[in-house]
Short mmCIF file of C-alpha atoms in Angstrom, two decimals:
data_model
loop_
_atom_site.label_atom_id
_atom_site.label_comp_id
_atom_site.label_asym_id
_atom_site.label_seq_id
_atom_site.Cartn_x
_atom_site.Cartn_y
_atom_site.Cartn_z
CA UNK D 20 -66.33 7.15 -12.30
CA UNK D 21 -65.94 5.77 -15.87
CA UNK D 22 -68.04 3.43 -17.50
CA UNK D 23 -64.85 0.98 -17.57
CA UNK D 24 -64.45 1.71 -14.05
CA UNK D 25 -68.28 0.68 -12.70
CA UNK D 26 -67.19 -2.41 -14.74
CA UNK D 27 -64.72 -3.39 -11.78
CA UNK D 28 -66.92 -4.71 -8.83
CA UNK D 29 -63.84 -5.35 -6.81
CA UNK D 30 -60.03 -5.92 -7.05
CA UNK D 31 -57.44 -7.90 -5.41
CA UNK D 32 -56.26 -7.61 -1.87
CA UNK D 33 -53.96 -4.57 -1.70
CA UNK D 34 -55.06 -3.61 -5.24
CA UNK D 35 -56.54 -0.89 -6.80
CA UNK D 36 -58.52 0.55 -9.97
CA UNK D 37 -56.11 2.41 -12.66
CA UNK D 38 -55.12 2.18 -16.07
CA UNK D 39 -51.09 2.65 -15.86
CA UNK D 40 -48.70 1.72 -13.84
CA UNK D 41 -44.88 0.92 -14.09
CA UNK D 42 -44.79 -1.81 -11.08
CA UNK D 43 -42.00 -3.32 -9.16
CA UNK D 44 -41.61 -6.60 -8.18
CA UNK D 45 -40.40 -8.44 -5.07
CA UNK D 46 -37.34 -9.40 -7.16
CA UNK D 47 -36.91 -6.78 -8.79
CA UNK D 48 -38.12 -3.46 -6.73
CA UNK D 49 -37.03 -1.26 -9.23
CA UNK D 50 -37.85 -2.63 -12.75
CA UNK D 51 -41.23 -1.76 -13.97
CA UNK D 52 -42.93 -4.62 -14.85
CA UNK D 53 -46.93 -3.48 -15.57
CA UNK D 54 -48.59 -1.82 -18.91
CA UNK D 55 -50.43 1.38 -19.84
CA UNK D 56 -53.88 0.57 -21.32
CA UNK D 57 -57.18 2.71 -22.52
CA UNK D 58 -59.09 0.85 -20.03
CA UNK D 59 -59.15 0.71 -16.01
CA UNK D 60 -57.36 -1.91 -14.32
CA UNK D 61 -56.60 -3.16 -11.05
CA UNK D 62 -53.20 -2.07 -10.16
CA UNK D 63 -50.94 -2.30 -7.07
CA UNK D 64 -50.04 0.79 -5.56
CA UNK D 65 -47.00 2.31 -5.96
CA UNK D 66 -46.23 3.79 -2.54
CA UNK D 67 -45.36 1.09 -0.22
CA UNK D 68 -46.58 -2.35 -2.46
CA UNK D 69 -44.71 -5.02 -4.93
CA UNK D 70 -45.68 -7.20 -7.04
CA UNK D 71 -44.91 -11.00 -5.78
CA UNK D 72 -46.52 -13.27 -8.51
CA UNK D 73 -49.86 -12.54 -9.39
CA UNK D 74 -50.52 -11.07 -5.41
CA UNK D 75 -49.73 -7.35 -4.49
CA UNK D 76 -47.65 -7.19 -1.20
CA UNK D 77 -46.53 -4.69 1.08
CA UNK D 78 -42.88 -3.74 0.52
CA UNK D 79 -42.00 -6.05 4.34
CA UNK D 80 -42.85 -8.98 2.88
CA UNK D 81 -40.81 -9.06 0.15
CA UNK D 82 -38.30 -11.62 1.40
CA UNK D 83 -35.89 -9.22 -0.70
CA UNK D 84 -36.58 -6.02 0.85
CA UNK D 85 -34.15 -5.09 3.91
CA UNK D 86 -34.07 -1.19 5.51
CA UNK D 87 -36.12 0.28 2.84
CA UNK D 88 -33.61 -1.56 0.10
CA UNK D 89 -34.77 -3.79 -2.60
CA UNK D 90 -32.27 -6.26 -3.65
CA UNK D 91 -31.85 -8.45 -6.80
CA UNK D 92 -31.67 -12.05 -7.08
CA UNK D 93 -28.22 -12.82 -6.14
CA UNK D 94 -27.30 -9.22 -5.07
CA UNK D 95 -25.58 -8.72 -1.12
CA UNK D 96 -26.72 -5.72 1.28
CA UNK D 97 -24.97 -4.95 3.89
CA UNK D 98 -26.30 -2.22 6.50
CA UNK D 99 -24.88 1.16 7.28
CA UNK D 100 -23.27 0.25 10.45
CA UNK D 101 -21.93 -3.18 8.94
CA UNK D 102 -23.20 -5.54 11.73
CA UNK D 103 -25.68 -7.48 9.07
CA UNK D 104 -24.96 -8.94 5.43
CA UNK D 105 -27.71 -10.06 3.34
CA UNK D 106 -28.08 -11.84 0.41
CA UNK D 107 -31.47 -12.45 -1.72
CA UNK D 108 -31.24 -16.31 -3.08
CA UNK D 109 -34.39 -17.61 -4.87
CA UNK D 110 -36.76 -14.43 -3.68
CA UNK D 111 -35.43 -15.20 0.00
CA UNK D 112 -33.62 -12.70 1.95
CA UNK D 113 -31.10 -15.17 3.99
CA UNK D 114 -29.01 -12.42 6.89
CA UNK D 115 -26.03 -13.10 9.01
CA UNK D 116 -26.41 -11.05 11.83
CA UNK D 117 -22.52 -11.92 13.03
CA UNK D 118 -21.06 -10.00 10.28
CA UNK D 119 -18.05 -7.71 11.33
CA UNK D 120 -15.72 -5.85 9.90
CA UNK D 121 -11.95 -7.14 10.97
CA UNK D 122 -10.66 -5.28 13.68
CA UNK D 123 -8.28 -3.36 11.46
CA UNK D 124 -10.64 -1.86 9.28
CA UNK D 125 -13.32 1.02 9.18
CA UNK D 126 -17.36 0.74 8.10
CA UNK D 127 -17.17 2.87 5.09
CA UNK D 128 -20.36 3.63 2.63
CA UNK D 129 -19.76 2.00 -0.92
CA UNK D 130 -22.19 0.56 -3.64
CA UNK D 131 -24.44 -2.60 -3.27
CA UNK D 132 -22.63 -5.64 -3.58
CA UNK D 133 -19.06 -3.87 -2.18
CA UNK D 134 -18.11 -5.01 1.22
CA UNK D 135 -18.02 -1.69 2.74
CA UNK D 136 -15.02 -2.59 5.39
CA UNK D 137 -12.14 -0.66 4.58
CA UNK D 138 -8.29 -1.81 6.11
CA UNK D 139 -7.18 0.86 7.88
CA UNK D 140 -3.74 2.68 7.29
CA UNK D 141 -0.97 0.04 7.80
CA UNK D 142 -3.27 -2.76 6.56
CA UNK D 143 -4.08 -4.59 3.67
CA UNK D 144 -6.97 -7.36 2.85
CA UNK D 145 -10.70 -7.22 1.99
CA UNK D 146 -12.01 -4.95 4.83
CA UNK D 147 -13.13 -8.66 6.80
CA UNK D 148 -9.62 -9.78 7.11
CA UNK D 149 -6.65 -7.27 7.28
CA UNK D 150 -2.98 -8.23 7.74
CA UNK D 151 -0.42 -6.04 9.11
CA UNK D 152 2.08 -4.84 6.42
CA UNK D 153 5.68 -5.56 6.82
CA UNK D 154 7.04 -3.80 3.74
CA UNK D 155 5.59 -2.65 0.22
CA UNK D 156 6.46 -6.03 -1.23
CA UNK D 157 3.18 -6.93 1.66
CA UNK D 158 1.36 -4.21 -0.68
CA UNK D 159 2.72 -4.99 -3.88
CA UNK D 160 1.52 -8.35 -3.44
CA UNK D 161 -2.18 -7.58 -2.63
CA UNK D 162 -2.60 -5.54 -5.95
CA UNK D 163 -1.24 -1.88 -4.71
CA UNK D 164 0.32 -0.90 -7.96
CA UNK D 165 0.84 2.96 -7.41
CA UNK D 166 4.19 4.06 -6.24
CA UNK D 167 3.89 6.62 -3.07
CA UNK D 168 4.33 7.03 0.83
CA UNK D 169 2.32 4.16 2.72
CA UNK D 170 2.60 2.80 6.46
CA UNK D 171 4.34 -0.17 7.26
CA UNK D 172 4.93 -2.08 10.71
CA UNK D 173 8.16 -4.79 10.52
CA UNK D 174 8.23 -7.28 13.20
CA UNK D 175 9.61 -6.46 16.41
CA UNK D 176 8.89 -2.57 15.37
CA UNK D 177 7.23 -1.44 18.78
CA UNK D 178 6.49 2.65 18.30
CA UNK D 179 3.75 2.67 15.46
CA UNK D 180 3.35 2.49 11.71
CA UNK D 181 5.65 4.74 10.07
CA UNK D 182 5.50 6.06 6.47
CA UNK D 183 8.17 4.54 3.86
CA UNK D 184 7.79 5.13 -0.35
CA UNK D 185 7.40 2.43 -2.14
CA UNK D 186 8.60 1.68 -5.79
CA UNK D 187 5.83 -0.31 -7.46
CA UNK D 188 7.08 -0.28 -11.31
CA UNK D 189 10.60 -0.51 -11.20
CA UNK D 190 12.08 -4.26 -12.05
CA UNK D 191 8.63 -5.94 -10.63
CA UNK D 192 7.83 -3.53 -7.84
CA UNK D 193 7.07 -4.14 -4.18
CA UNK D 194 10.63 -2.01 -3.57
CA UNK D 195 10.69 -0.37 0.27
CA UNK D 196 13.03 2.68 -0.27
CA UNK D 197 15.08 3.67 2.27
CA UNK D 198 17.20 6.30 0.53
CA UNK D 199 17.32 9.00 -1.83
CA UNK D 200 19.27 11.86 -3.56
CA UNK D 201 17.64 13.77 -6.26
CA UNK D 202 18.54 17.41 -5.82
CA UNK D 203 20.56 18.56 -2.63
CA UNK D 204 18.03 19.73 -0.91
CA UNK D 205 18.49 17.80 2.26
CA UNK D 206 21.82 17.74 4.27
CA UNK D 207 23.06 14.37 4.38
CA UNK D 208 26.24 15.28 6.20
CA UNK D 209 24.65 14.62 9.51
CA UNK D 210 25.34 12.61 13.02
CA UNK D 211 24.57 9.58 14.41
CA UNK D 212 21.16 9.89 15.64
CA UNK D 213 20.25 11.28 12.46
CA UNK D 214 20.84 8.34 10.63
CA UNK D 215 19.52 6.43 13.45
CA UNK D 216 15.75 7.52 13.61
CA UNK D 217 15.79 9.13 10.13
CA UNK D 218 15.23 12.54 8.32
CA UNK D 219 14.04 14.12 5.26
CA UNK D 220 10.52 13.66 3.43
CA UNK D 221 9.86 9.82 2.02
CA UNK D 222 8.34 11.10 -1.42
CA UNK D 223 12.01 13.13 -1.52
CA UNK D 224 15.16 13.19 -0.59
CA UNK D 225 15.57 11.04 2.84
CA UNK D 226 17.44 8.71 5.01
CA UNK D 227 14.74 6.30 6.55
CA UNK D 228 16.21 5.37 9.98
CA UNK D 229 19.23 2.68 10.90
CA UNK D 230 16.57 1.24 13.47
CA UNK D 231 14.31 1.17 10.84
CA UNK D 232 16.60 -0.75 8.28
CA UNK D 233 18.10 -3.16 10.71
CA UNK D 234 14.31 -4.41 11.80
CA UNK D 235 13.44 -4.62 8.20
CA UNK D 236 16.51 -6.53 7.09
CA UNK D 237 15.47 -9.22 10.10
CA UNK D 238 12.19 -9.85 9.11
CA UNK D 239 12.58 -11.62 5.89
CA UNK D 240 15.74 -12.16 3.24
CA UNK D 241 16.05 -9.26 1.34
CA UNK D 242 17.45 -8.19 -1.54
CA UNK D 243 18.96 -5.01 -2.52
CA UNK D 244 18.91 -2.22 -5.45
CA UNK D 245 20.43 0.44 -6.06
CA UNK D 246 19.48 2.90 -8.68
CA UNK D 247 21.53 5.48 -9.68
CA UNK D 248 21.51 8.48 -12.47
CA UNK D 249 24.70 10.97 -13.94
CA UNK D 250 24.27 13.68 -16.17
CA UNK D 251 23.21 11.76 -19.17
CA UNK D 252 22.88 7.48 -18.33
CA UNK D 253 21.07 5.36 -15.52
CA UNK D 254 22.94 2.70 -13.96
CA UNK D 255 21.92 -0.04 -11.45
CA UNK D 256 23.21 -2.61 -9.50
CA UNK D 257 21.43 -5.29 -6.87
CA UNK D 258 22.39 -8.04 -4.14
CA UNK D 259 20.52 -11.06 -3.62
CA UNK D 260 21.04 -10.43 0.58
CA UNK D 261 21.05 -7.16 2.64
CA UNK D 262 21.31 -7.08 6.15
CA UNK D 263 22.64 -4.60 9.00
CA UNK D 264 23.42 -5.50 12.54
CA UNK D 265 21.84 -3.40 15.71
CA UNK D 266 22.64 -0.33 17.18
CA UNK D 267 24.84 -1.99 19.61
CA UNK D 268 27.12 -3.53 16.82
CA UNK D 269 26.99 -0.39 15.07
CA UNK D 270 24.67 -1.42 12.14
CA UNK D 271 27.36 -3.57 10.58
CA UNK D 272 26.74 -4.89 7.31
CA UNK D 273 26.31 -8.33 8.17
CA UNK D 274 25.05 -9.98 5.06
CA UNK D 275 25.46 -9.07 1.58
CA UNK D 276 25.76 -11.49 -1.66
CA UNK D 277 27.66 -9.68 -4.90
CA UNK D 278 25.01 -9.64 -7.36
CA UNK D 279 24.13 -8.59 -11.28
CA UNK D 280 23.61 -5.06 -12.64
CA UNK D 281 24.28 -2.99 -15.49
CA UNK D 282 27.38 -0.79 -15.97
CA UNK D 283 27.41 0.18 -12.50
CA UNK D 284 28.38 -3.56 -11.04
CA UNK D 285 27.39 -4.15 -7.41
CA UNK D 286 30.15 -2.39 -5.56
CA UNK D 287 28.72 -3.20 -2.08
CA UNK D 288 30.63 -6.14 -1.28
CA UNK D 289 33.81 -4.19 -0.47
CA UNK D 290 31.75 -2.86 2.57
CA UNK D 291 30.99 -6.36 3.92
CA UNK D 292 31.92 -6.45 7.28
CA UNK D 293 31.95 -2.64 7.72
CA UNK D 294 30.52 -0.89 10.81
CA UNK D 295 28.17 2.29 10.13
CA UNK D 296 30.09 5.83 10.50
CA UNK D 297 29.16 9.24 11.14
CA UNK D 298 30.83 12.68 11.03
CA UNK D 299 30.69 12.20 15.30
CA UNK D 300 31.16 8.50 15.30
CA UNK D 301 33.29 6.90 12.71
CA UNK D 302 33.65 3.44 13.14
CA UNK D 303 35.76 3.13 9.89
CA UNK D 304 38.96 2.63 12.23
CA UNK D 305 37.11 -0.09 14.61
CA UNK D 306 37.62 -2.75 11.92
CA UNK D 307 40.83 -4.29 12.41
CA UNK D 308 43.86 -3.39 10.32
CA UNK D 309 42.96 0.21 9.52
CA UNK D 310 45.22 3.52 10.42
CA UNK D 311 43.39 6.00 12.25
CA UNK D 312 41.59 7.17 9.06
CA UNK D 313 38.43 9.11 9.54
CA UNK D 314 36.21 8.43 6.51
CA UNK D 315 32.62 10.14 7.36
CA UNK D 316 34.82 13.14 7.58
CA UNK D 317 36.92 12.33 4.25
CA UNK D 318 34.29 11.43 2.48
CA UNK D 319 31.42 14.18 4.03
CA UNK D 320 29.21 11.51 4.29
CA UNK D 321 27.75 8.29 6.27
CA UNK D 322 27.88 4.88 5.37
CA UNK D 323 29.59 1.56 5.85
CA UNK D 324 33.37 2.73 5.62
CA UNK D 325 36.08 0.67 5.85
CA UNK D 326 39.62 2.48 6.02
CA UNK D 327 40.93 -1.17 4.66
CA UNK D 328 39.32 -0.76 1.38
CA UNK D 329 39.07 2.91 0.30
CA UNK D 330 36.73 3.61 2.93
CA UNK D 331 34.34 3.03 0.06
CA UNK D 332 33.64 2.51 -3.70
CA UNK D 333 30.43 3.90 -3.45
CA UNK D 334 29.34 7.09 -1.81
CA UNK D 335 25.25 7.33 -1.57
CA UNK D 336 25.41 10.34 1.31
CA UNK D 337 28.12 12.38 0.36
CA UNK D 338 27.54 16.24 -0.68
CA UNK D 339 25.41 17.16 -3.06
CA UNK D 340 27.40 18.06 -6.14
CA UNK D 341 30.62 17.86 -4.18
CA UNK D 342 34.18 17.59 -5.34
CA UNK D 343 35.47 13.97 -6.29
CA UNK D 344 35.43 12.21 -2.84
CA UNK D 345 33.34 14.57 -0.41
CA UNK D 346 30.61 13.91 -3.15
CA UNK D 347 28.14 11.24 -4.22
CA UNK D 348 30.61 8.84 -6.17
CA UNK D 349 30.52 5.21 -7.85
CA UNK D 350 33.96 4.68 -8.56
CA UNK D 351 32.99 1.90 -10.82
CA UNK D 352 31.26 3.80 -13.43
CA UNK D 353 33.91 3.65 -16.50
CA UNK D 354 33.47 7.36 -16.46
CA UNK D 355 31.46 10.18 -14.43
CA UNK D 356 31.85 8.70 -11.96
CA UNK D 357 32.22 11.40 -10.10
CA UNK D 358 28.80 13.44 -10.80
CA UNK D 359 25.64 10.87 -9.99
CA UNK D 360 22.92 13.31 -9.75
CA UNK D 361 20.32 10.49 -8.58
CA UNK D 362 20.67 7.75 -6.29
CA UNK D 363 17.69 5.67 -4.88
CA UNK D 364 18.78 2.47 -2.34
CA UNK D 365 15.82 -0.13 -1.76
CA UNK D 366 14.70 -3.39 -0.56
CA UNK D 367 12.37 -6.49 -1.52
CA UNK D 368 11.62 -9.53 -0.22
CA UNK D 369 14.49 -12.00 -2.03
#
């Protein structure tokens, strides 16, 4: 023993002799708060002691010391099983024991100070409280900026969350897509059920569902868009209401308000009124005053057709690259009309 250390009759309670040490605090269990000197000192231990004041204190009685975890002044821990949330105020480690995760979500490990509840698929919130979403506009709104496939759930919808693609960027965002032709390389010119539960990939070319559409439509007022692409210029038109009827009154286009839009010019109101028609099921004749015209077939397509008025002035499902009318046509356009290359149909909350 040094001379400096026979100097030291006797240290502190939990102390003992040294001459550096880099200590941590209650407060602060990972700051080093001591100084290296020539001389022995009494030190606290560094295994399994903190400094509280002038006193050295086992690491449990730090009133900021939880599972092994020191926390700062003002700092929130939260265990790994998140069934306890605790916050150091003033040195004092204060614990609700009640905490939960909502329902909806999923105990997930994240840094200190994160809430750690995660909403599940379908979901958005904070982790604590998650709310069913009813469109991307529900996402859009809770700060989901980045455009992709998520899960939505519209009222009345009994059979599960089901993916849609939302358009975040375009004209605000918050857009739920529910159709799209980029490239041909999904068959539009397709039957009745088809169009009725769906087809194709969301995040390509697709048809999301009648069912799907009419449910959405009857949640909230909607609006509608419609972008659309030729060889060389976009176009775009929208409707301040959308809405489609039931399966039993063959997803009629109930509602729909002529709108703004650029060169294109909402076209849609010529197929107020119209039922839906398929290849196998063309309603296009049902409306009163048409000739037994079949336009799915005419017009190798689906949609609202009405023999009254052209069948239609716009042509979202035709063929791909087809001829004049069995093809994708806005007969609008001042010119190409004839070869859109893109179309994308979507909704958000009016």
């Amino acid at each position: 023993m040094s001379s400096q250390q026979s100097q030291i009759s006797k240290c502190p309670m939990n102390m003992v002799v040294g001459n550096c040490t880099c200590l941590g605090t209650c407060v602060d269990p990972f700051g080093c708060h001591g100084n290296c000197t020539d001389s022995d000192i009494c030190i606290c231990p560094p295994d399994g002691f903190l400094m509280n004041g002038e006193d050295c204190v086992p690491i449990e009685d730090c009133g900021c010391y939880v599972e092994d975890v020191g926390i700062l002044q003002g700092e929130v821990f939260i265990n790994n099983d998140c069934s306890m949330r605790c916050v150091c105020s003033q040195g004092d480690l204060m614990c609700d024991y009640e905490f939960r995760c909502s329902d909806n979500a999923t105990c997930q490990q994240q840094n200190l100070n994160d809430v750690p509840c995660i909403c599940d698929d379908g979901f958005y919130g904070n982790g604590l409280n998650c709310t069913l979403a009813l469109d991307c506009a529900d996402y859009h709104n809770a700060g989901f900026v980045e455009n992709g496939t998520y899960l939505i759930t519209p009222k009345n919808w009994t059979r599960g969350p089901f993916e849609v693609y939302c358009d975040m960027a375009t004209s605000g965002g918050g857009w739920t897509v529910f159709q799209r032709r980029v490239d041909g390389s999904v068959d539009f010119y397709l039957n009745w059920a088809d169009y009725k539960e769906g087809f194709g990939d969301e995040d390509q070319e697709h048809w999301l569902g009648n069912d799907k559409i009419h449910l959405i439509t009857h949640q909230r007022e909607y609006k509608l868009r419609i972008d659309l692409s030729t060889d060389d210029m976009h176009h775009y038109a929208e409707h301040d209401i959308f809405r489609i009827g039931n399966e039993e009154n063959n997803y009629t286009l109930t509602d729909i308000i002529q709108g703004t839009g650029s060169e294109a010019r909402p076209s849609m109101i010529f197929n107020l009124g119209a039922p839906w028609s398929t290849k196998d099921r063309d309603n296009a004749d049902n409306v009163e005053g048409t000739n037994d015209f079949e336009c799915a077939v005419e017009n190798h397509g689906a949609f609202w057709y009405d023999a009254r008025k052209w069948c239609s002035l716009f042509n979202p499902n035709g063929q791909y690259n087809g001829s004049e009318l069995k093809g994708i046509y806005w007969k609008l356009l001042s010119e190409h009309r004839f070869v859109v290359k893109f179309v994308e149909m979507k909704l958000r909350p009016y």
